[in-house]
Short mmCIF file of C-alpha atoms and ligand atoms in Angstrom, two decimals:
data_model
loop_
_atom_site.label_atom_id
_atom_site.label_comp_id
_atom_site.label_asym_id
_atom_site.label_seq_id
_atom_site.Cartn_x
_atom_site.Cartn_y
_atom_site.Cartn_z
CA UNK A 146 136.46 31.62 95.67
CA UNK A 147 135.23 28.15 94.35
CA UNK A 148 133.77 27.41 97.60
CA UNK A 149 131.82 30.46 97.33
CA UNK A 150 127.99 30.53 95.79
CA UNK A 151 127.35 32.17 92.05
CA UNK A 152 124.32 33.87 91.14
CA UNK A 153 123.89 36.78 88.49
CA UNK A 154 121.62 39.12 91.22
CA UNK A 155 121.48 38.62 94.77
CA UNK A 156 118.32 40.51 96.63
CA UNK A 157 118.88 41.49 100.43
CA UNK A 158 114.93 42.28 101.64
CA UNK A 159 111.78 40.26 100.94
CA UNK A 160 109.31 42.67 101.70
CA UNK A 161 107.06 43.82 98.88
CA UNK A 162 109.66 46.07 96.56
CA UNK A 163 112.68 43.26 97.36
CA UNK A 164 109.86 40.34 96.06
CA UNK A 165 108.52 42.04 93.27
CA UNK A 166 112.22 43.53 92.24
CA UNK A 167 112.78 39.60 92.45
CA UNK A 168 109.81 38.59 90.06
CA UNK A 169 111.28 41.36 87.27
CA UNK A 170 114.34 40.01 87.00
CA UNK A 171 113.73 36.48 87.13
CA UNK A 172 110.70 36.82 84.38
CA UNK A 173 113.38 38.75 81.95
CA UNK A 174 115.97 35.63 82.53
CA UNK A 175 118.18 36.79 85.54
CA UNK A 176 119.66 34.47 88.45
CA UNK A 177 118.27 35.97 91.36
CA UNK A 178 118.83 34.85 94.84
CA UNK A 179 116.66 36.61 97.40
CA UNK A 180 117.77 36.84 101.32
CA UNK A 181 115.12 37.85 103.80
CA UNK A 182 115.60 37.52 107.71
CA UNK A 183 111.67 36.34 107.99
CA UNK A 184 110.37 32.41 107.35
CA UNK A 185 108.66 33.44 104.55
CA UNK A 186 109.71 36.14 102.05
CA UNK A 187 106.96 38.91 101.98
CA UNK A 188 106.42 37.69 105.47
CA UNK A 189 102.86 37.35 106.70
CA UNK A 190 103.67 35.85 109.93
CA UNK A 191 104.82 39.54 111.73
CA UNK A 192 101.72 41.05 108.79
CA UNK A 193 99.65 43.84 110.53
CA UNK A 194 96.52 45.25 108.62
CA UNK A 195 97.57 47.88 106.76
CA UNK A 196 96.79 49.27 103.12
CA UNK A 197 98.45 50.52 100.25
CA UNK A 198 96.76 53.11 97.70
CA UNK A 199 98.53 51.54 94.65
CA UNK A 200 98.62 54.14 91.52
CA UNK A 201 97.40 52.93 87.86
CA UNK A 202 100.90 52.60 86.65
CA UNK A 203 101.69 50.49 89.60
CA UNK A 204 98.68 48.34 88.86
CA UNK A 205 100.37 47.81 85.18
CA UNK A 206 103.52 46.71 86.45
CA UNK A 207 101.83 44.09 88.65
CA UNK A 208 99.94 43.12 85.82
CA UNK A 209 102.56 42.60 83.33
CA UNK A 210 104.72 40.74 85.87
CA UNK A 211 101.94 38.11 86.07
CA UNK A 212 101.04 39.58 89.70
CA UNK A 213 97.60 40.60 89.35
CA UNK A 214 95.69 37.55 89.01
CA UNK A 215 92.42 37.45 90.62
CA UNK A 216 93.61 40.62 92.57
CA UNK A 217 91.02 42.64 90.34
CA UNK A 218 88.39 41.62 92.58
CA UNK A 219 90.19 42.59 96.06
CA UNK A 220 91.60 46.09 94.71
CA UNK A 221 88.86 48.95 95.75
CA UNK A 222 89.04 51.90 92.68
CA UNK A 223 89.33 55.25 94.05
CA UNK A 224 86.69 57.30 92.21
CA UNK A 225 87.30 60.59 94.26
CA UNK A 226 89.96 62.38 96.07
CA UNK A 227 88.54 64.87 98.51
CA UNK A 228 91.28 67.45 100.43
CA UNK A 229 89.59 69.58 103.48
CA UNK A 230 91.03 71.40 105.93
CA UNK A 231 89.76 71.69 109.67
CA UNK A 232 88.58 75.23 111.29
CA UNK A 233 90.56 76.14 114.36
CA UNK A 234 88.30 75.87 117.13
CA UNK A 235 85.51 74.23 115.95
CA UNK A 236 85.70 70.60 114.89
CA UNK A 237 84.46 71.27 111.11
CA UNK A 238 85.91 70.89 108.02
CA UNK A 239 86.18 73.11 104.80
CA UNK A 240 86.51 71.43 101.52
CA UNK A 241 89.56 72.63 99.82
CA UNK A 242 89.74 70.87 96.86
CA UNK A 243 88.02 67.36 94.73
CA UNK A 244 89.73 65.67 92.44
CA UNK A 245 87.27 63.19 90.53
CA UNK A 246 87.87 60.97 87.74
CA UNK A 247 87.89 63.00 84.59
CA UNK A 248 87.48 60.52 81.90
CA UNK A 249 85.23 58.14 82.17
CA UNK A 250 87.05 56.12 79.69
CA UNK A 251 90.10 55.37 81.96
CA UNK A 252 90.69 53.21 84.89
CA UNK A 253 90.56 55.45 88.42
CA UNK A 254 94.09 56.53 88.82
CA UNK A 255 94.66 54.58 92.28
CA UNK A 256 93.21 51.66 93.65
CA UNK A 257 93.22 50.30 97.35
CA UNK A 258 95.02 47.28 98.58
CA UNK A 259 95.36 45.24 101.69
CA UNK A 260 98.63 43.93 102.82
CA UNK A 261 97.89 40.39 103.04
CA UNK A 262 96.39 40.10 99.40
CA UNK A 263 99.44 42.17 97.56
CA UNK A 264 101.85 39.63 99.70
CA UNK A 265 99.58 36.53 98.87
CA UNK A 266 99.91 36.91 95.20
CA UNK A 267 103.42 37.69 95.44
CA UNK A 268 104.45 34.40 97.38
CA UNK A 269 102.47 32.83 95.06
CA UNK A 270 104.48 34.25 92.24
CA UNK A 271 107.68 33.51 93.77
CA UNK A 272 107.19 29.78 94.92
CA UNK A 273 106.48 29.72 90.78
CA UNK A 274 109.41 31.53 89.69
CA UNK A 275 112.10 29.03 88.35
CA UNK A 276 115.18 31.89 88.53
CA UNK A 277 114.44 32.86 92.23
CA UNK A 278 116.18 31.07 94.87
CA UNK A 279 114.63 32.26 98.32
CA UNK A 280 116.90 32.02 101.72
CA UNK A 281 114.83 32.78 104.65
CA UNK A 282 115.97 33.04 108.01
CA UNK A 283 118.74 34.93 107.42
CA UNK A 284 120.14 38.23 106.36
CA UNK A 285 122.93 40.21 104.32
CA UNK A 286 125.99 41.05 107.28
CA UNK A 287 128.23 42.66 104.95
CA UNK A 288 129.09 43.35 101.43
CA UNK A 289 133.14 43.46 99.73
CA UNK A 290 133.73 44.58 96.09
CA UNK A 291 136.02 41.61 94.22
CA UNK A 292 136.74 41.35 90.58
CA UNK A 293 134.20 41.22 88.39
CA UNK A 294 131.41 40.77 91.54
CA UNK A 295 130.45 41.39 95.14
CA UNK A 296 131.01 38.92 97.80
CA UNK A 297 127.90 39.38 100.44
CA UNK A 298 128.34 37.79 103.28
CA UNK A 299 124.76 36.34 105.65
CA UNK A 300 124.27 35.65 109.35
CA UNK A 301 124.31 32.26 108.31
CA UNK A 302 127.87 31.80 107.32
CA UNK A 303 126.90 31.65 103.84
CA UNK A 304 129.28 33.73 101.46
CA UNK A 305 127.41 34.35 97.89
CA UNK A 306 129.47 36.14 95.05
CA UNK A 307 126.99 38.26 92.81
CA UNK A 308 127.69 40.27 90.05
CA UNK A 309 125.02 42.72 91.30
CA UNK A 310 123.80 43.38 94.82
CA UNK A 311 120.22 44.97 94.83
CA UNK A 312 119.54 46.10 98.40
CA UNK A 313 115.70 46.43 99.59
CA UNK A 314 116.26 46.14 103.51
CA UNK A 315 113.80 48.78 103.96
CA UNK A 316 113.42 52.12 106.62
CA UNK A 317 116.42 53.25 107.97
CA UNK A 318 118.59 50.56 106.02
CA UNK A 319 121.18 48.59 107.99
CA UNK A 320 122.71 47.37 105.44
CA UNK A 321 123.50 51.31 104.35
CA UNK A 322 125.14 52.05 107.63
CA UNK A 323 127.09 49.37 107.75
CA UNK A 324 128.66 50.73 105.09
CA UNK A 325 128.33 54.48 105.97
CA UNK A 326 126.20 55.73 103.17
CA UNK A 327 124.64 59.32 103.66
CA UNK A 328 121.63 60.00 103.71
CA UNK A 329 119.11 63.36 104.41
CA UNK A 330 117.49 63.33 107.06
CA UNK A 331 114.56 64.75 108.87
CA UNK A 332 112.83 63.41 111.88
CA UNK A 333 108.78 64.73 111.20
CA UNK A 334 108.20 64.59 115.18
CA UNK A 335 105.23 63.15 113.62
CA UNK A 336 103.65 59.22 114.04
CA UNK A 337 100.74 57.45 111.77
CA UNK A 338 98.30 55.61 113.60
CA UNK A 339 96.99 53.45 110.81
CA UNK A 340 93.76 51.23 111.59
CA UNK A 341 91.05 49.34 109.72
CA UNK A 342 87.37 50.86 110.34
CA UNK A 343 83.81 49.39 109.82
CA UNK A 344 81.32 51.65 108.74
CA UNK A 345 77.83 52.69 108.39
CA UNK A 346 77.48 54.96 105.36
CA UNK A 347 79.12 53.78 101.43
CA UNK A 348 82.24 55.31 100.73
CA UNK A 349 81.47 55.14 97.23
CA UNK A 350 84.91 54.84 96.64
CA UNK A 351 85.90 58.37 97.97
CA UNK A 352 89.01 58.88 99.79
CA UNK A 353 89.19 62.26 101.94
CA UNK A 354 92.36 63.73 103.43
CA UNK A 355 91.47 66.34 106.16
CA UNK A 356 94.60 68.65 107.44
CA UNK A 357 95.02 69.61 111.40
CA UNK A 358 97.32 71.42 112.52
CA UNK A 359 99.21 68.11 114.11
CA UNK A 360 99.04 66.46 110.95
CA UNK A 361 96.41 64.87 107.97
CA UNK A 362 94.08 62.66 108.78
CA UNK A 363 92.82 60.27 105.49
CA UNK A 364 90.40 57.75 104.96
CA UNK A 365 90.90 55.49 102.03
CA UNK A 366 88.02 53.52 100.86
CA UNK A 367 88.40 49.43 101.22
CA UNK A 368 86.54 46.50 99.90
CA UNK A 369 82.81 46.86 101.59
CA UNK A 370 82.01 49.57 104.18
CA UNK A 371 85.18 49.43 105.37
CA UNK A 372 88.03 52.28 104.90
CA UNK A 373 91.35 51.79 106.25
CA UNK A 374 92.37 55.37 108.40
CA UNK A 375 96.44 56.77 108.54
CA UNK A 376 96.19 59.54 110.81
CA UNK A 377 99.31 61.97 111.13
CA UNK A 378 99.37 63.48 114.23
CA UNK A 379 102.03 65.32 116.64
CA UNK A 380 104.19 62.72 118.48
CA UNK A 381 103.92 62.55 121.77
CA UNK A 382 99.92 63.28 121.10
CA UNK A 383 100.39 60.36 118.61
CA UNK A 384 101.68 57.90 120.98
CA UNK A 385 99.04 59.08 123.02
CA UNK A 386 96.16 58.44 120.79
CA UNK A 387 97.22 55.35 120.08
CA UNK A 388 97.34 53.80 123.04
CA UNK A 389 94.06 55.28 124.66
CA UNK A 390 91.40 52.80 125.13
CA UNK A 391 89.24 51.89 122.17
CA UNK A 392 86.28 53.68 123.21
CA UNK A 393 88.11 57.08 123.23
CA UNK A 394 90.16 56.41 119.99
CA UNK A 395 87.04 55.48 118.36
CA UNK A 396 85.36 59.32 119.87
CA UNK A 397 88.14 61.04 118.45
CA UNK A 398 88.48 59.28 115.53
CA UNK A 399 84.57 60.39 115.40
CA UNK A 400 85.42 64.39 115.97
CA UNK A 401 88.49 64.13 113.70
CA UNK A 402 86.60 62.64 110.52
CA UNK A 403 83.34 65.09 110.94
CA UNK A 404 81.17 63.43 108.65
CA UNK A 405 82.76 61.31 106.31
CA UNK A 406 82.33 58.22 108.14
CA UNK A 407 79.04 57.17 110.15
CA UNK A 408 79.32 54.71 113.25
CA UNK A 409 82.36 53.81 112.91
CA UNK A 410 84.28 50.54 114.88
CA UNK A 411 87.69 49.19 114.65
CA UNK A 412 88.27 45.91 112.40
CA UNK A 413 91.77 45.87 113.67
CA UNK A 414 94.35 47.19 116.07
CA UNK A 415 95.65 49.86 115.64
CA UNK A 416 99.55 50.29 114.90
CA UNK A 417 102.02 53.59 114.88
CA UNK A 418 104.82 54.72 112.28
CA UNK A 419 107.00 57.12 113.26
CA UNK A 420 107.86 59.34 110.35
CA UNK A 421 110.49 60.88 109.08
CA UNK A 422 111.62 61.81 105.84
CA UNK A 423 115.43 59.95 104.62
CA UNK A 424 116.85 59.68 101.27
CA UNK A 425 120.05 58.58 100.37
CA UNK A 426 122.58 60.71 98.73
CA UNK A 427 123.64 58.69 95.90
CA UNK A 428 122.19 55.13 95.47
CA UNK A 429 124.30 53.45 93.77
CA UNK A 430 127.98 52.34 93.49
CA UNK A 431 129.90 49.80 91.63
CA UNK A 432 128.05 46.93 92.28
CA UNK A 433 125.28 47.83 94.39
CA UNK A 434 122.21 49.96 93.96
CA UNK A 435 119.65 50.73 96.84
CA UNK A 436 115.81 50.95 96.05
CA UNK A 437 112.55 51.41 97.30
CA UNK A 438 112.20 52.06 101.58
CA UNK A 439 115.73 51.74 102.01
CA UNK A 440 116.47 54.35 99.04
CA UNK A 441 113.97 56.97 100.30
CA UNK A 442 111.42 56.90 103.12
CA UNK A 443 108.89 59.78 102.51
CA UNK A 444 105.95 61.18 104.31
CA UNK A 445 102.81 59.01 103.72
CA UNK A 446 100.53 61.77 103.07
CA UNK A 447 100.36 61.20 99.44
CA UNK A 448 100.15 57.48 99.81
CA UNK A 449 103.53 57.69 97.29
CA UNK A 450 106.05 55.82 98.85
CA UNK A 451 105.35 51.99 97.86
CA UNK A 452 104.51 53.39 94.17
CA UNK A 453 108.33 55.00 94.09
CA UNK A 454 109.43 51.82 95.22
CA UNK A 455 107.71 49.79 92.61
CA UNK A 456 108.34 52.27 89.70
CA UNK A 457 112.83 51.94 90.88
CA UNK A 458 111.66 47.88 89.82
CA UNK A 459 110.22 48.86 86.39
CA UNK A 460 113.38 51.04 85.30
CA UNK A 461 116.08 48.78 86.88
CA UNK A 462 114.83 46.19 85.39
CA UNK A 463 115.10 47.62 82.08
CA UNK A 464 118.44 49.21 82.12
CA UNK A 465 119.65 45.92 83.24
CA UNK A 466 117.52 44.30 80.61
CA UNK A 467 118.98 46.69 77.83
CA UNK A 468 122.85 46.30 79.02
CA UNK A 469 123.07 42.58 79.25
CA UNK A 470 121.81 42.56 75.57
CA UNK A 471 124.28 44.32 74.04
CA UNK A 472 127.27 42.73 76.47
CA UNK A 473 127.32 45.10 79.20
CA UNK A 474 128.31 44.41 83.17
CA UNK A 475 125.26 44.62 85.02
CA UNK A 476 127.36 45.82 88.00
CA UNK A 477 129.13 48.25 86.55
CA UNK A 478 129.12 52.17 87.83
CA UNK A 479 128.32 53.25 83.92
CA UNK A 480 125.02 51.57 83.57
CA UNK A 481 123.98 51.82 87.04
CA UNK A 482 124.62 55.43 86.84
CA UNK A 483 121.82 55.47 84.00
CA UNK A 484 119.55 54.11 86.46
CA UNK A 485 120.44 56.42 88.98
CA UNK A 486 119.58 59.70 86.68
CA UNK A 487 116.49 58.52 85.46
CA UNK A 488 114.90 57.65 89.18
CA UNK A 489 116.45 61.31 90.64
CA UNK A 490 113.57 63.12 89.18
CA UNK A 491 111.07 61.12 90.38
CA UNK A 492 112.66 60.70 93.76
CA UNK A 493 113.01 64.61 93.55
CA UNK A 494 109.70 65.43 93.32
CA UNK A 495 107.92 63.24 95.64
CA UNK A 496 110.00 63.93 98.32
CA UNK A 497 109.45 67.58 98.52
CA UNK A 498 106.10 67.65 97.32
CA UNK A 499 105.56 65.26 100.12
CA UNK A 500 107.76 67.27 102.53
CA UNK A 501 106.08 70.47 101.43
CA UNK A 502 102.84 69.88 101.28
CA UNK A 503 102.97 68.55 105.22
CA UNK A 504 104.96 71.71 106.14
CA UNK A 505 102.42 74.43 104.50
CA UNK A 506 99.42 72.44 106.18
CA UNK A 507 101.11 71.32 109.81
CA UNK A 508 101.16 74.99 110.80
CA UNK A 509 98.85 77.42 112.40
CA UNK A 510 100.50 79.96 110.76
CA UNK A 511 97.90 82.43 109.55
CA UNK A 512 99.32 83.66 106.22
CA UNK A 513 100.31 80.16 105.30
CA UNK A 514 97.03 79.26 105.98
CA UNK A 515 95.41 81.99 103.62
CA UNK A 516 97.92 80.84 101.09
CA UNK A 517 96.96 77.39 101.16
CA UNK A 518 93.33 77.89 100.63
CA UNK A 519 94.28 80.09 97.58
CA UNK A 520 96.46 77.86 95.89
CA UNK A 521 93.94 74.62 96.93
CA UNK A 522 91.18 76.62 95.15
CA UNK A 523 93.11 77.51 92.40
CA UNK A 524 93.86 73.77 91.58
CA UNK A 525 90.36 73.24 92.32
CA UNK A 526 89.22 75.40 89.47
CA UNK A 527 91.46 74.47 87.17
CA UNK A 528 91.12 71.96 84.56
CA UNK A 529 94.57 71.65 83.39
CA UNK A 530 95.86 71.41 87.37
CA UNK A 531 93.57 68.76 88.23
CA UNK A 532 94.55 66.83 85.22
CA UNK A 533 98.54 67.43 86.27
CA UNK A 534 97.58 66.73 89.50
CA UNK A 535 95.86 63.20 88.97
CA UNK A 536 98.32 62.37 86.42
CA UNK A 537 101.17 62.27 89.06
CA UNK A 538 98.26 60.41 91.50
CA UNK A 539 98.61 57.63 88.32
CA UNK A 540 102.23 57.87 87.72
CA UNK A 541 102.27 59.17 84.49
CA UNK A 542 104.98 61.82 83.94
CA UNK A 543 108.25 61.56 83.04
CA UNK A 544 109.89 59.02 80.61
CA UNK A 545 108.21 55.50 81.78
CA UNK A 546 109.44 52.15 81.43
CA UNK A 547 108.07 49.33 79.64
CA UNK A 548 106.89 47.48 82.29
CA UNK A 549 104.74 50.79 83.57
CA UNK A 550 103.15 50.38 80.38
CA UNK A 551 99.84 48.26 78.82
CA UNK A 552 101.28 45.25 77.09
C1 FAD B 885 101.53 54.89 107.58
C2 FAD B 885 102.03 54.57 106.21
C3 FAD B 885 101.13 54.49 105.14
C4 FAD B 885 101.60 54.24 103.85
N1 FAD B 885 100.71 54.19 102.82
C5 FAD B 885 101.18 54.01 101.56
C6 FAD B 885 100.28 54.01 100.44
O1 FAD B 885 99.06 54.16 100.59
N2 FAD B 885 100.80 53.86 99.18
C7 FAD B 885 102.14 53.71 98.97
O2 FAD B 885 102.56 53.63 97.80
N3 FAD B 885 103.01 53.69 100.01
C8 FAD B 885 102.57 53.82 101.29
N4 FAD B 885 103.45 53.78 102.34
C9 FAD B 885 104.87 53.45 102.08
C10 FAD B 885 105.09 51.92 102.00
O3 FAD B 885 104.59 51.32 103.17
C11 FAD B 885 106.58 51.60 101.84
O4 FAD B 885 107.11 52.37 100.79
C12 FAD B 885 106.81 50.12 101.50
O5 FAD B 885 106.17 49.30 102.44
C13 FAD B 885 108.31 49.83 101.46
O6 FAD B 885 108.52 48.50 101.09
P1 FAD B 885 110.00 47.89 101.07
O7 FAD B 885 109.86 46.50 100.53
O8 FAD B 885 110.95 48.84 100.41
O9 FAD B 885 110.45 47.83 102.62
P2 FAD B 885 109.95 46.87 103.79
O10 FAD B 885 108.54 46.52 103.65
O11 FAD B 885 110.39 47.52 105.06
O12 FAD B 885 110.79 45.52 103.56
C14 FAD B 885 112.14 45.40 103.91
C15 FAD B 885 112.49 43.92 104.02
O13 FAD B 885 113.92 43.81 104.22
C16 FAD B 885 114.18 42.80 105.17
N5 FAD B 885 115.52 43.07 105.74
C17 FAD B 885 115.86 43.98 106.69
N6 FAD B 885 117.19 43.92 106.92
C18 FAD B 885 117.71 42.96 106.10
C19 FAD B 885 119.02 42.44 105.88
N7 FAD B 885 120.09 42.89 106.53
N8 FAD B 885 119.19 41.43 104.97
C20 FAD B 885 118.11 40.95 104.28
N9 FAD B 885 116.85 41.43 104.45
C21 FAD B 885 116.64 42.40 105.35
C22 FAD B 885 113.00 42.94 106.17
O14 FAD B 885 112.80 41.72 106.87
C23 FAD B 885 111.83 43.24 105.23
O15 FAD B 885 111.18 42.05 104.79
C24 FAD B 885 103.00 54.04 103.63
C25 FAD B 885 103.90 54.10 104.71
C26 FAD B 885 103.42 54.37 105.98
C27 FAD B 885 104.41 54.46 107.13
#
């Protein structure tokens, strides 16, 4: 064991919940080392254009981690959620439901981010952080249980012992079949095509989710008149789409979005997802505790999934925060147990809202499709509703952390 490394917490995954996870701990005194198989943690080398609608609570946690920066000016507010739903045959849309901003007085309850900015201030971060040690180039093999720790061996030969192994490896976690953890499963036979647009008209901040048959279609507003488009859509149609030539992507892309956007053009490539929705069954052990993309993977119709991830970093953080004050083992079953039942609500509820929601509206079925206008409308006319309904948007329910909070 002596020729083994120490730290308090090692991270396997440097993507954007494994970095930030990183940041927390190391800001509230922790060792942290942070493994990630890319040159750079957060990696922008392999970085595709792609978005994130990042909820108000989310924005607070970035903020209070010293995160935010100067990324007030590259976040786009979202003043206006509009739901639709296309007619059968013809290619129009109905408007189901719009969800504004209610109170003038508060900040929008999501904002929209690009990739590379959200990674940029990270790094940033990190390369500051005195309590981070970041190995690149490598990655987390396998994982023993010892005394008092965790033994985690890398790719590299290197052997670290860690009294707590926080695993953020992502989709379809390899690290969580190496060791045969169980998840549930269910393939969507759906893909997102996700792609940057240029447009004519001002979004004015509007993002508009329209439901086919095959699967939503959303356009999220970014910085200038530019919106970044995540189109759900069957499969094999999917793959299909994607790989047509620009000039018929761009004509269906036209038809799809009716009149939302004007002249549209690419201002990227476009890239596919395929989704499914995976959760694992318990996520933590002695030891060891799973979060964000590797803990649950859900549809990203909601634009939920990166927010989950970033709200398992406010409330690890603090149970971990909490026990080592009053003498606790931060790897212990009993604390990280406490973790585990205040994130299974959450977890609960996005995944099947998430799963639901894409089930009642992928379907041609004709009752379903009565139903779902009824129950749209009903939100839509309610007050009380549409304030539940934008206060999950934000991230405010539930019992929230510190760290979700203003400071
Ligand atoms: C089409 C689409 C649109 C989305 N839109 C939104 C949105 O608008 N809002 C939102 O909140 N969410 C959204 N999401 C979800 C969001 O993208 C994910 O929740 C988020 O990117 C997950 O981040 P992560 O850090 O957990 O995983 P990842 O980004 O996958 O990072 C995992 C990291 O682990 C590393 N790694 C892998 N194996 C190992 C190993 N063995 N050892 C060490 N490191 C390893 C990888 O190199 C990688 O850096 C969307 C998802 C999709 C598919």
């Amino acid at each position: 064991m002596n020729n083994l490394k120490r730290t308090e917490i090692l991270i396997a995954g440097g993507g954007i919940v494994g970095s930030l996870m990183a940041i927390a701990l190391a800001e509230n005194g922790f060792e942290v080392v942070l493994v990630d198989p890319s040159s750079e943690t957060s990696s922008q080398t392999n970085r595709i254009c792609r978005s994130y609608a990042i909820s108000r609570t989310s924005k607070i946690l970035l903020k209070n981690l010293g995160v935010w920066g100067n990324l007030d000016e590259k976040f786009e507010p979202i003043t206006k959620i509009v739901l639709s739903e296309a007619n059968k045959e013809a290619m129009d849309v109905t408007k189901l439901a719009e969800f504004d901003l209610q109170d003038e007085s508060k900040e929008p309850t999501s904002y929209m981010v690009e990739d590379l900015e959200i990674r940029t201030a990270l790094n940033l971060k990190l390369q500051a952080s005195k309590n981070v040690e970041i190995l690149t180039n490598c990655k987390v093999l396998s994982e023993e249980v010892a005394k008092g720790g965790s033994i985690i061996s890398l790719d590299n030969d290197k052997r670290i012992y860690a009294s707590l192994f926080v695993i953020c490896d992502g989709p379809k976690s390899s690290i969580a079949k190496t060791i045969n953890k169980k998840f549930i499963f269910k393939d969507y036979n759906q893909v997102a095509i996700v792609a940057n647009v240029n447009h004519k008209n001002r979004h004015k901040g509007e993002a508009h989710q329209i439901f086919f048959t095959g699967g939503p279609i959303a356009s999220l507003p970014l910085k200038g008149n530019r919106s970044a488009i995540v189109w759900s859509e069957e499969k094999k149609k999917g793959f299909h789409v994607s790989q047509s030539k620009k000039e018929n992507f761009l004509e269906e892309l036209k038809a799809k979005l009716s009149n939302v956007l004007v002249d549209i053009s690419l201002d990227s490539e476009k890239y596919v997802f395929p989704l499914s929705l995976s959760i694992l069954r318990d996520f933590v052990d002695e030891r060891r505790v799973f979060i964000g993309d590797s803990a649950h993977t859900i549809h990203p119709l909601a634009g939920q999934g990166l927010n989950l991830g970033l709200r398992d970093i406010a409330s690890l953080t603090e149970i971990l925060v909490n026990g080592k004050k009053i003498g606790e083992d931060i790897g212990s079953i009993g604390l990280l147990k406490r973790y585990e039942q205040w994130r299974s609500f959450d977890r609960f509820l996005l995944s099947s809202y998430t799963d639901g929601i894409n089930a009642l509206f992928s379907n041609d079925n004709k009752i379903l499709r009565a139903l779902r206008r009824l129950g749209l409308k009903a939100i839509d006319s309610s007050t009380n509703l549409k304030t539940a309904f934008m206060n999950e948007a934000a991230g405010e329910y539930g019992h929230l952390p510190i760290l979700l909070k203003e400071m």
